[in-house]
Coordinates of C-alpha atoms and ligand atoms in Angstrom, one line a residue:
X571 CA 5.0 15.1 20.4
X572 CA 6.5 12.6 17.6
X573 CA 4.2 9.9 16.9
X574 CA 5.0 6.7 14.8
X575 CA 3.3 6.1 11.2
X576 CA 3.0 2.4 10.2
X577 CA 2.2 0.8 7.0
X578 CA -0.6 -0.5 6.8
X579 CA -1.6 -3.9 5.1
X580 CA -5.3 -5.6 4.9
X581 CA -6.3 -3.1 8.0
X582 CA -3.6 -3.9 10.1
X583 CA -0.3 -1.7 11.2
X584 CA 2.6 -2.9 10.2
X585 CA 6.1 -2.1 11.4
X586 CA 9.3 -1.7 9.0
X587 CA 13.1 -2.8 10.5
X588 CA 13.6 1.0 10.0
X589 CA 12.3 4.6 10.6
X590 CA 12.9 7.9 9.6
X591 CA 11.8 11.1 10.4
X592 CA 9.2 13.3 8.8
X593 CA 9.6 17.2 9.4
X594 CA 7.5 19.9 9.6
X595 CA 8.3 22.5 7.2
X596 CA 7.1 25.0 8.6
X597 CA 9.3 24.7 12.1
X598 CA 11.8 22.1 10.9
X599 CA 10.4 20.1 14.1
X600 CA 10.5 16.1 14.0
X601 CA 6.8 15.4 13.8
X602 CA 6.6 11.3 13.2
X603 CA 9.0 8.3 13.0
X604 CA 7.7 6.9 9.8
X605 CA 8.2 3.0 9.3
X606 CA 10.2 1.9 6.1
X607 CA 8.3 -0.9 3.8
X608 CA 11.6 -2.8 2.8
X609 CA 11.2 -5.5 0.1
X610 CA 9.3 -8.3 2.3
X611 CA 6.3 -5.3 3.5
X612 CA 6.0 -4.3 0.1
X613 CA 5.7 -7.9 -1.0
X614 CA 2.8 -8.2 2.2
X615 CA 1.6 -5.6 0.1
X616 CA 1.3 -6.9 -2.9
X617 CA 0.2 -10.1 -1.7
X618 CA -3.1 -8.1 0.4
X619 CA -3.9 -6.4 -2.5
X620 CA -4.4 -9.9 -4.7
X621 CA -5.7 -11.5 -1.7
X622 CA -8.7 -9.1 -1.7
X623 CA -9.1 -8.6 -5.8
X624 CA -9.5 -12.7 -5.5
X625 CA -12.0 -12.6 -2.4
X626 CA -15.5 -10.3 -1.6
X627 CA -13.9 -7.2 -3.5
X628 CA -13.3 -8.8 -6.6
X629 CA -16.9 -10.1 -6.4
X630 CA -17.8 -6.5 -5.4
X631 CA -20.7 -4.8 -8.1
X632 CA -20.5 -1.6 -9.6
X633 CA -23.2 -0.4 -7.5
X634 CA -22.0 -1.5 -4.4
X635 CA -18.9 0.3 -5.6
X636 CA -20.2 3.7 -5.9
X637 CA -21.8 3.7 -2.5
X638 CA -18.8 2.3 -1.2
X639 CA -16.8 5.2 -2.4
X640 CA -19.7 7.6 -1.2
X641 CA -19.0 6.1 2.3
X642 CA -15.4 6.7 2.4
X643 CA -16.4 10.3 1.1
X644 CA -18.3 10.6 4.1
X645 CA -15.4 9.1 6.2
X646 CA -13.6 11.5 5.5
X647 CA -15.9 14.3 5.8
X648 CA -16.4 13.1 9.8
X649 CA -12.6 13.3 10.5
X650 CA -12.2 16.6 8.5
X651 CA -10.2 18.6 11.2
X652 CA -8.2 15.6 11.6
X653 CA -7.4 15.4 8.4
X654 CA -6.4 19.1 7.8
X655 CA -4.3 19.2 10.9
X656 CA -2.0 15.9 9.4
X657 CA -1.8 17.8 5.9
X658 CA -0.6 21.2 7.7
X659 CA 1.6 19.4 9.9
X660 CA 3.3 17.4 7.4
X661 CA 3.3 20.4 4.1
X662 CA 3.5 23.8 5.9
X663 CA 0.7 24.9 4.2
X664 CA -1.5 27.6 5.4
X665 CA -4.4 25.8 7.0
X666 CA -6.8 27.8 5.3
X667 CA -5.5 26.3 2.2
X668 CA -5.9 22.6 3.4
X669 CA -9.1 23.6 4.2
X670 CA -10.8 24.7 1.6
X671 CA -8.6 23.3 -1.2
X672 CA -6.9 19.8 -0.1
X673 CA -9.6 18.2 2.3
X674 CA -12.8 19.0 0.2
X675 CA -11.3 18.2 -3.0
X676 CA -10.4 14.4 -1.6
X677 CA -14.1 14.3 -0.8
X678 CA -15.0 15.3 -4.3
X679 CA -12.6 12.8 -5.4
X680 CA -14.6 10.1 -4.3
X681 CA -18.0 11.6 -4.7
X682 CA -16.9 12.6 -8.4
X683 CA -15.9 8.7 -9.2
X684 CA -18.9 7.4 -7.6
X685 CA -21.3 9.9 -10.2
X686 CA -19.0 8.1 -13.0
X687 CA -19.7 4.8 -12.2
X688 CA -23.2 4.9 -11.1
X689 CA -24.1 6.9 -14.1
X690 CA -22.1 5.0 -16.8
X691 CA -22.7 2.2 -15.3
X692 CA -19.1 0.6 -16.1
X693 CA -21.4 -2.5 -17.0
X694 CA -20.9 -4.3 -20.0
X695 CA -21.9 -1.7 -22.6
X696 CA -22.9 -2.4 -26.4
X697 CA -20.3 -1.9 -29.0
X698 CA -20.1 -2.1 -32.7
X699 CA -22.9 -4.4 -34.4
X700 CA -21.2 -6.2 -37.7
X701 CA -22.9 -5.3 -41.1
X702 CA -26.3 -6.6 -41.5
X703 CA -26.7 -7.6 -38.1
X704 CA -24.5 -10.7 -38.6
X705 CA -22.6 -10.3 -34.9
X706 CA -23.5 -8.4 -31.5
X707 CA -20.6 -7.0 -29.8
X708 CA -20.0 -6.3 -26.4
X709 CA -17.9 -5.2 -24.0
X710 CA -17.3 -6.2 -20.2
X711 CA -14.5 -3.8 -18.5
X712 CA -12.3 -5.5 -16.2
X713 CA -9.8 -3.8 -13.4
X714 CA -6.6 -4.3 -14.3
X715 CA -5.6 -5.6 -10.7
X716 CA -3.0 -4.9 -8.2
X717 CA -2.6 -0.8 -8.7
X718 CA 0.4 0.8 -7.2
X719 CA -0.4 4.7 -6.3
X720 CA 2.9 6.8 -6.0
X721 CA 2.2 10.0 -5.1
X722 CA 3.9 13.7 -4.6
X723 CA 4.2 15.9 -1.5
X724 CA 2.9 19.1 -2.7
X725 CA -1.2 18.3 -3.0
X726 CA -0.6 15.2 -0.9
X727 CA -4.1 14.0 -0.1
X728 CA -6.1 15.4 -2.9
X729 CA -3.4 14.2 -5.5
X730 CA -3.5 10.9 -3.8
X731 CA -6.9 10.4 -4.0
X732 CA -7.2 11.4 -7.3
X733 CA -5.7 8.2 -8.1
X734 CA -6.9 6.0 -5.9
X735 CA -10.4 7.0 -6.0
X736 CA -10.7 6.2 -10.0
X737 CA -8.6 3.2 -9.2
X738 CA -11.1 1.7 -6.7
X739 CA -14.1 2.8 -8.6
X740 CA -12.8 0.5 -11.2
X741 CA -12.5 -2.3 -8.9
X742 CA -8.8 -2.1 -8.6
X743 CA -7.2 -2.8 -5.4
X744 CA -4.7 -0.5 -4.3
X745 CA -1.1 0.0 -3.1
X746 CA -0.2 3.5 -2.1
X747 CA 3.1 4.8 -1.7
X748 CA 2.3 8.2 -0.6
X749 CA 5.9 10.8 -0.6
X750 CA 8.1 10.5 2.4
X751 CA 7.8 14.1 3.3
X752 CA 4.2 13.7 3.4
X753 CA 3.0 10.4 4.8
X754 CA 0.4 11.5 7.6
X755 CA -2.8 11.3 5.3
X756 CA -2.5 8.5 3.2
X757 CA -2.3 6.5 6.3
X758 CA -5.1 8.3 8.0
X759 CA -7.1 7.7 4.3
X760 CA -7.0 3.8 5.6
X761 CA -8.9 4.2 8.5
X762 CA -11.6 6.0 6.5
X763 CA -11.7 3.6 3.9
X764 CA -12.0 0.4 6.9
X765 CA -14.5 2.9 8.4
X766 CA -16.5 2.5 5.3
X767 CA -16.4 -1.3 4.6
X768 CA -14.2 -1.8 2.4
X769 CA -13.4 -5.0 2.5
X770 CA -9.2 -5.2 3.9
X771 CA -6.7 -5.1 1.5
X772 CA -8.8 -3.3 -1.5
X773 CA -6.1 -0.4 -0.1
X774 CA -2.8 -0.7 1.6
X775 CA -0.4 1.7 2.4
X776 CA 3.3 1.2 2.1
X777 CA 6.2 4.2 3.1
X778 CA 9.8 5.0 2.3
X779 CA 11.7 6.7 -0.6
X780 CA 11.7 6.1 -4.6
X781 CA 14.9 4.6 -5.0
X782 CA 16.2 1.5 -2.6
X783 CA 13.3 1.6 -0.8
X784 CA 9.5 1.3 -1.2
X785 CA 8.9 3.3 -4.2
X786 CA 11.3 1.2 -6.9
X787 CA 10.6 -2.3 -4.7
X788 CA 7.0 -1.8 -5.7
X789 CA 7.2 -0.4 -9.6
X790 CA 10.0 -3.5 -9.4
X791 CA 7.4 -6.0 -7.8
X792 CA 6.5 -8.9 -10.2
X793 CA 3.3 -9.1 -9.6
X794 CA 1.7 -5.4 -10.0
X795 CA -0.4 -4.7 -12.6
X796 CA -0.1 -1.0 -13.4
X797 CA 1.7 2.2 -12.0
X798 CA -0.2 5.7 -11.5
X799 CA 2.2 7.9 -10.6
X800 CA 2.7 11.8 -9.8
X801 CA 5.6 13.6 -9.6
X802 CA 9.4 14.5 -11.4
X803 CA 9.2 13.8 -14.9
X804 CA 12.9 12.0 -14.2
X805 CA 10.9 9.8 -11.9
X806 CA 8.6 8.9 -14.4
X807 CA 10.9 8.2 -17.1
X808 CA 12.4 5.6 -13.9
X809 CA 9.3 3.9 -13.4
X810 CA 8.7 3.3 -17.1
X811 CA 12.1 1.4 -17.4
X812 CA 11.1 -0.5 -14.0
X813 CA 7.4 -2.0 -15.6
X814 CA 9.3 -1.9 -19.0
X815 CA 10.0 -5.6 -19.2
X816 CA 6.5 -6.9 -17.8
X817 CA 4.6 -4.2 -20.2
X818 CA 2.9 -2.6 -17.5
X819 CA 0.4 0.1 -18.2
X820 CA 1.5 3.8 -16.4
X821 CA -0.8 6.7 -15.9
X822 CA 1.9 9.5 -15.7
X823 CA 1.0 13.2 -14.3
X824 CA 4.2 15.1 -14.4
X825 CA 5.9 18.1 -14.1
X826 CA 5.9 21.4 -15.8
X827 CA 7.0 24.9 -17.0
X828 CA 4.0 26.7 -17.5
X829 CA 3.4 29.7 -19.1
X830 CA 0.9 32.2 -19.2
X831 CA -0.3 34.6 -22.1
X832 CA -1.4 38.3 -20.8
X833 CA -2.5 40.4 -23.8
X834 CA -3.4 44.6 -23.6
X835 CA -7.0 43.8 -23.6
X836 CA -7.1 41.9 -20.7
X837 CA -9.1 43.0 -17.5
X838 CA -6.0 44.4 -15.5
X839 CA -6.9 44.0 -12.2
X840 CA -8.7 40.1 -12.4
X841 CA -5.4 39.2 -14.2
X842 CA -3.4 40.6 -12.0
X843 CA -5.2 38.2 -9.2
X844 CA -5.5 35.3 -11.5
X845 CA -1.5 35.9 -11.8
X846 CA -0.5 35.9 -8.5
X847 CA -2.7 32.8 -7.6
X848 CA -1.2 31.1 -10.5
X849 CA 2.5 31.9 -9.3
X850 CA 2.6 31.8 -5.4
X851 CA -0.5 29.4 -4.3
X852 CA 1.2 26.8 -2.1
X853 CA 4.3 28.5 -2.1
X854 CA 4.5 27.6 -6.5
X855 CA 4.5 23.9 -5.7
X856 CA 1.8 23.1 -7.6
X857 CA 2.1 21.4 -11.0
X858 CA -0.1 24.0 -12.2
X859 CA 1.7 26.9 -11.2
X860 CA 2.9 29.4 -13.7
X861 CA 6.6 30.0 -13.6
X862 CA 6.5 31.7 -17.2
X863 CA 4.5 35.3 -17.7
X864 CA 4.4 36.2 -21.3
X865 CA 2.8 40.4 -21.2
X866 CA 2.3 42.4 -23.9
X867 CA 4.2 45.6 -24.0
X868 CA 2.0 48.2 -23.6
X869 CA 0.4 46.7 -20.4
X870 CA 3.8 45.4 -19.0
X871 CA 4.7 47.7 -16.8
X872 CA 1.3 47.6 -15.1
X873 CA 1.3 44.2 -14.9
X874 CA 4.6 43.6 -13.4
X875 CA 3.9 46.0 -10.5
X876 CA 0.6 44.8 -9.5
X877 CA 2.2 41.3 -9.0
X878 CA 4.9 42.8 -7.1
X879 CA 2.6 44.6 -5.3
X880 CA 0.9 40.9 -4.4
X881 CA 3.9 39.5 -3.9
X882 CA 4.8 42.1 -0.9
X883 CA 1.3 41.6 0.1
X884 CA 1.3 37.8 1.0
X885 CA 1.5 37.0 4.8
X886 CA 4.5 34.6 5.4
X887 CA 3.8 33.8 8.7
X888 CA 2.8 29.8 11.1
X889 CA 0.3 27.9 9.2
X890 CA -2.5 28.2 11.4
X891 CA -2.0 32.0 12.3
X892 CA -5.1 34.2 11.1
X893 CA -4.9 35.3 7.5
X894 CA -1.1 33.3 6.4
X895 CA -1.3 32.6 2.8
X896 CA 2.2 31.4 2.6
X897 CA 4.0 28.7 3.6
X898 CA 7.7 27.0 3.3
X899 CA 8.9 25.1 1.0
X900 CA 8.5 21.1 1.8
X901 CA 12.4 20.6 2.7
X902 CA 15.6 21.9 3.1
X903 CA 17.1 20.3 0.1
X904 CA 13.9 21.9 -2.1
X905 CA 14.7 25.0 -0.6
X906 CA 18.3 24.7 -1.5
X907 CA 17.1 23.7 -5.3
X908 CA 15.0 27.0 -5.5
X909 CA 17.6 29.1 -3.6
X910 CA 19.9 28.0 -6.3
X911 CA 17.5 29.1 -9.2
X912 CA 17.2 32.0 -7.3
X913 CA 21.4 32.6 -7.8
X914 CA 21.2 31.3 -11.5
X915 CA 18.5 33.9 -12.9
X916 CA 20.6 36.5 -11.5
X917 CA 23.8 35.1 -13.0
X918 CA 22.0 34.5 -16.1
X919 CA 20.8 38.3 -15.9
X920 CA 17.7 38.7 -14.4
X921 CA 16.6 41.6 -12.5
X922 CA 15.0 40.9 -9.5
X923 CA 11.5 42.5 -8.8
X924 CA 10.9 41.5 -5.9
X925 CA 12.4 38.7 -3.8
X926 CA 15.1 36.5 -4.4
X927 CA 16.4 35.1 -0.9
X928 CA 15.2 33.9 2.3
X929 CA 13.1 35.5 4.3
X930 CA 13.7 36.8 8.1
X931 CA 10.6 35.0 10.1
X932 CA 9.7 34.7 14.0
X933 CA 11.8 33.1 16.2
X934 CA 9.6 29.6 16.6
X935 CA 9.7 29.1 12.6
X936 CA 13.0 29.7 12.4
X937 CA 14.2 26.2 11.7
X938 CA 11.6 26.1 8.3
X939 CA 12.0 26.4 5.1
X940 CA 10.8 29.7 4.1
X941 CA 11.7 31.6 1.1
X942 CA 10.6 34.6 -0.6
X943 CA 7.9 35.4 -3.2
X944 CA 10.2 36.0 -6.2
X945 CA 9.7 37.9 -9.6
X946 CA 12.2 38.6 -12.4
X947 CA 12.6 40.4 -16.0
X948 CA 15.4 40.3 -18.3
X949 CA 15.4 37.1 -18.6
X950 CA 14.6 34.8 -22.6
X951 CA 13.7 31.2 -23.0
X952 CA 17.6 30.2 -23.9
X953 CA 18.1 30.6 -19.7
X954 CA 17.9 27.7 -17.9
X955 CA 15.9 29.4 -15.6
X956 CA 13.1 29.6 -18.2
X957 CA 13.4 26.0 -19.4
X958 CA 13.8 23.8 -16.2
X959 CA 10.7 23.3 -13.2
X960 CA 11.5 25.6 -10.4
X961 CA 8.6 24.1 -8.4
X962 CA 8.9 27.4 -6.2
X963 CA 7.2 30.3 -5.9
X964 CA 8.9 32.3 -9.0
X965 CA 8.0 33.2 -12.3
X966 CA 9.6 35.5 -14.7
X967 CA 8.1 38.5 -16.9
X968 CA 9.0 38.9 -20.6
X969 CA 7.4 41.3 -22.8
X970 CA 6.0 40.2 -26.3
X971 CA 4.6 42.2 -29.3
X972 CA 2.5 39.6 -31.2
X973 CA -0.2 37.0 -30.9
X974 CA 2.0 34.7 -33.2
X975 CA 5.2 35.3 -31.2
X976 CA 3.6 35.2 -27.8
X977 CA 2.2 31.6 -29.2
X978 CA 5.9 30.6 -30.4
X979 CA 7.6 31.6 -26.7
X980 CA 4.5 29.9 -24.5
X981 CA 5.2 26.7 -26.7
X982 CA 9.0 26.7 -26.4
X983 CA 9.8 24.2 -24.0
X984 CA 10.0 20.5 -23.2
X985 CA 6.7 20.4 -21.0
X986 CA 2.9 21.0 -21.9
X987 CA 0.9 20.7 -18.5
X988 CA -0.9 23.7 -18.6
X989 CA -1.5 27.6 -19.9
X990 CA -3.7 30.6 -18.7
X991 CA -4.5 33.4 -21.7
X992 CA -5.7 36.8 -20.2
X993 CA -7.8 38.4 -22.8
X994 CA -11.7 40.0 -23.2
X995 CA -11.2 39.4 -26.7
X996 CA -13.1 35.9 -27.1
X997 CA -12.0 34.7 -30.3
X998 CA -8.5 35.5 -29.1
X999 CA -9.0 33.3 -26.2
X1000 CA -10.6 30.4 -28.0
X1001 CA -7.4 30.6 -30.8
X1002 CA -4.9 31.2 -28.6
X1003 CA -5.9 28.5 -26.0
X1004 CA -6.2 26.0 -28.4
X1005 CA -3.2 27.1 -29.7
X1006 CA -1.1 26.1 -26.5
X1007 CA 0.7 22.4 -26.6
X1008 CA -0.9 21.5 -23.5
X1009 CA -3.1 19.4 -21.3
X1010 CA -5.1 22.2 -19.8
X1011 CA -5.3 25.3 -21.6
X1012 CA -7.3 27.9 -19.1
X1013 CA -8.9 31.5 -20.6
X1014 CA -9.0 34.0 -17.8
X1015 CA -8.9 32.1 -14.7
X1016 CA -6.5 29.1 -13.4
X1017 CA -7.2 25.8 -12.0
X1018 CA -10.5 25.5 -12.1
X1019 CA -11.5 22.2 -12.8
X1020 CA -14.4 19.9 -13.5
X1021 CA -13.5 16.9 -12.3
X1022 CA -14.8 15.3 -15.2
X1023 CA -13.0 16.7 -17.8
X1024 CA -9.6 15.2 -18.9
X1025 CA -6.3 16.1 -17.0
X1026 CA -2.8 15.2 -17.9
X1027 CA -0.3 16.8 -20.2
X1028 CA 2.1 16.5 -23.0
X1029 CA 6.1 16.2 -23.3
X1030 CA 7.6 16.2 -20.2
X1031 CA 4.7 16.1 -18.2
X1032 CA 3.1 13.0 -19.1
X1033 CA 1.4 10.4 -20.3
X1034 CA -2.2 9.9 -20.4
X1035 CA -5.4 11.9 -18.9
X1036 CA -7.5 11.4 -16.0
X1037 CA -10.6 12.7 -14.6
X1038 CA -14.7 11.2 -15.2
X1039 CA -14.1 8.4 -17.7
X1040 CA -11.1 9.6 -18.7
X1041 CA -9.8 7.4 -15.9
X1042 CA -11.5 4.7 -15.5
X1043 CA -10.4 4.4 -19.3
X1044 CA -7.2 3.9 -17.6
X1045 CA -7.9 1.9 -14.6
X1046 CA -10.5 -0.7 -16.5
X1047 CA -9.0 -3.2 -19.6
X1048 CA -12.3 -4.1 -21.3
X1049 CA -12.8 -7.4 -23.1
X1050 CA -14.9 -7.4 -26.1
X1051 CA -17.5 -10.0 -26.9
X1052 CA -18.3 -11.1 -30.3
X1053 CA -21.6 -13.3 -31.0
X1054 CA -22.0 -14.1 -34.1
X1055 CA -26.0 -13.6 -35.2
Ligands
NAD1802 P1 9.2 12.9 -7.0 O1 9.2 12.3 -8.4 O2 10.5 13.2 -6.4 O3 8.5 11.9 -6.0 C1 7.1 11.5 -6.2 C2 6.9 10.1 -5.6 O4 7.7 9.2 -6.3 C3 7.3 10.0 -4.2 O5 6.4 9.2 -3.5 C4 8.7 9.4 -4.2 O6 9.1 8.7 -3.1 C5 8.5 8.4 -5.4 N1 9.7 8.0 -6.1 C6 10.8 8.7 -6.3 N2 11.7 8.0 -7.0 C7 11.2 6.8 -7.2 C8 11.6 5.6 -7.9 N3 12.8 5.5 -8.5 N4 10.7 4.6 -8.0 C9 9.5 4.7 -7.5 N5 9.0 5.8 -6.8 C10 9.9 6.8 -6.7 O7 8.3 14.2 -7.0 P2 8.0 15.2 -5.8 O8 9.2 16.0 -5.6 O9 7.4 14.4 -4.7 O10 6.8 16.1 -6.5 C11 7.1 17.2 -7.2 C12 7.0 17.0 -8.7 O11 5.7 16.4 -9.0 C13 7.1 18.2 -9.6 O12 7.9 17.9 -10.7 C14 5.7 18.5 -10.0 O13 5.5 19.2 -11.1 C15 5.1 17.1 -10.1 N6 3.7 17.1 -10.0 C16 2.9 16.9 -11.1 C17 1.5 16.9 -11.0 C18 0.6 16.7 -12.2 O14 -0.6 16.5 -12.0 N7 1.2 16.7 -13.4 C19 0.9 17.2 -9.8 C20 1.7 17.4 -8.7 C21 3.1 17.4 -8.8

């Protein structure tokens, strides 16, 4: 049954003079009517968001902000199954995937930031005490305001709340313009956040598209503060010309083109695992994924058909069927974009090891977007394949006989999100890693993250880090205090 999704300002729906419809992937079925925020709902918006930074949150302590976000934790840990039936719905994903991955990690999200900010404190802190003792310095951190939250479809709710979570603990308040393919949880996300007090307004929810619709009327808005954004590194280099002439602060987590590093002395089989999960979790649309596979010669043969022999293993199948572990991609026109770096990798010479098209699936998912788990050799870092984001579940295998060269290929592109090195040798690991011109640099495993460490990336994909007070570094301006003694 198609439902309706509102915006939703200070609590309270809130209609757009336009609709459009959000798909499931998985079926191509018409799942919601989602309501457009033209100019005026965004300003509503906007004008919420102040409305409660100038009222009871504004006045709101640190504290009382860490429980707060402990409660909304908890909100959203009472409507779990609700939660992970919008996120399947609206991504395809395999539910099991939502569950354990998307849903829990929102929770963390806001448990994480509360730990932050109760233990730090985010209280005026001491800084630097003049020579001799002749002035005290302090420092009193500040939210920076009105926070616009523009979010991806791929981790919808976790990515989401990554953002707004930090943003809140910091005494921000919020508007969140979640990805038109995946609206369903950023709305439910409000009525947790009511559920837990939150005083109306501290988040808003507007929907629509980036350009000529809610995303650009918001980074466009006068009267925003800063941008956090996710997503296309092209959309990011749009948003910074959008705050440009007010100077706004952006947060920026983009895309990628990551490689991984497999030398001889790796443990065959765990890499083999780590690999796969690193190329075909959520279908490849994760920033994270691994679209590059750098393999020393004398295990490359091994290595390339243990992943084909994962590839041929994953169950393409409904979302919530026992044991699916993989989904459709989000849309038609993102199939179409990987179909077609599907075609140009075999026009720029690859071989295909497995994959390459569409695959044939049961008569009631016939109108998704499925595609096929796809590997390829033959192919160097001058293809375009090899250089631009697939975003898809692909990656392509290239042999390498040195440490130094496999260092030069992993580092040859535009991006620097993240790398995975496969090795037992642990001062390989270590010198490799830290070799890598990225964000995250893993040794051994992939994606495995402690929330508070820092998370962003270089190049391409982005400006900043996140995560523990590596955020609220970004969502708090501090003003310092000088007394002279
Ligand atoms: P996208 O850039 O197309 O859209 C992201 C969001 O921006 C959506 O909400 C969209 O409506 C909005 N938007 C688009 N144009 C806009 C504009 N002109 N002004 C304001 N808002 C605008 O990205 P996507 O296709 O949703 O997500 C996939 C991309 O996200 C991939 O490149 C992926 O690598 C990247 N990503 C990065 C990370 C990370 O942490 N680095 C995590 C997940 C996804």
């Amino acid at each position: 049954m198609t439902s309706e999704l509102f915006n939703v300002i200070a609590g309270a729906p809130v209609p757009g003079r336009r609709t459009f419809e959000n798909i499931d992937p998985a079926t191509g079925r018409v799942i919601h009517l989602v309501h457009e925020a033209d100019a005026d709902v965004v300003d509503q918006a906007v004008r919420a968001a102040r409305a409660a930074l100038q009222g009871e949150w504004g006045r709101t302590t640190v504290q009382r902000r860490a429980e707060l976000l402990r409660a909304i934790a908890d909100e959203i840990q009472a409507r779990f199954e609700r939660f992970v039936a919008a996120e399947v719905a609206d991504t395809g994903k395999p539910e099991q995937l939502a569950r354990t991955l998307d849903v829990p990690r929102a929770i963390a999200n806001f448990r994480s930031f509360a730990d932050t900010i109760a233990a730090r404190g985010l209280d005026s802190y001491l800084t630097e005490t003049a020579d001799g003792g002749t002035a005290l310095n302090y420092a009193v951190p500040k939210p920076l305001g009105v926070v616009a939250v523009i979010s991806p479809w791929n981790l919808p709710l976790l990515l989401l709340t990554w953002k707004v979570a930090p943003a809140l603990a910091g005494g921000n308040a919020v508007v969140a313009k979640p990805s038109e393919e995946t609206p369903a949880t950023a709305t439910l996300l409000a009525e947790a956040i009511s559920a837990a007090g939150l005083p109306e307004g501290a988040y808003n929810v507007v929907h629509g598209f980036g350009p000529d619709s809610a995303g650009s009327y918001l980074t466009e808005h006068g009267d925003i503060d800063a941008v956090t954004f996710t997503g296309e590194s092209r959309t990011g280099s749009t948003i910074m010309r959008a705050v440009a002439p007010r100077v706004r602060p952006v947060s920026f987590e983009l895309g990628g083109k990551n490689a991984a590093v497999v030398f001889a002395d790796c443990d065959i089989e765990a890499t083999i695992d780590g690999l796969a999960r690193s190329i075909f979790t959520n279908t490849g649309q994760v920033c994270l994924c691994t679209e590059r596979v750098y393999i020393e010669r004398a295990v490359f043969d091994v290595i390339a058909e243990g992943l084909v022999d994962r590839a041929r293993r994953l169950r393409t199948a409904h979302p919530s069927a026992e044991g699916t572990d993989f989904g459709p991609l989000i849309s038609q026109q993102h199939r179409d974009k990987v179909k077609s770096f599907f075609d140009l990798a075999v026009e720029e010479g690859a071989e295909v090891l497995v994959g390459g098209g569409i695959p044939r699936v049961e008569d009631q998912l016939s109108g998704g977007f499925w595609i096929e788990p796809t590997l390829w050799k033959g192919l160097t870092n001058t293809n375009r394949v090899m250089r631009e984001e697939i975003f898809g579940p692909a990656a392509a295998l290239v042999p390498f006989d040195t440490e130094a060269e496999a260092i030069e290929l992993a580092n040859d592109t535009d991006y620097g999100l993240a790398a995975a090195v496969w090795t037992t040798n642990l001062k390989r690991g270590h010198r490799v890693a830290q070799a890598m011109n990225v964000g995250m640099a893993w040794v051994n495993t992939w994606y495995l993250r402690d929330l508070r460490s820092p998370f962003g990336g270089m190049g391409l994909s982005g400006i900043g880090r996140e995560g523990g007070i590596h955020s609220m570094n970004f969502y708090t301006e501090p003003t310092n205090i000088c007394i002279a003694l």
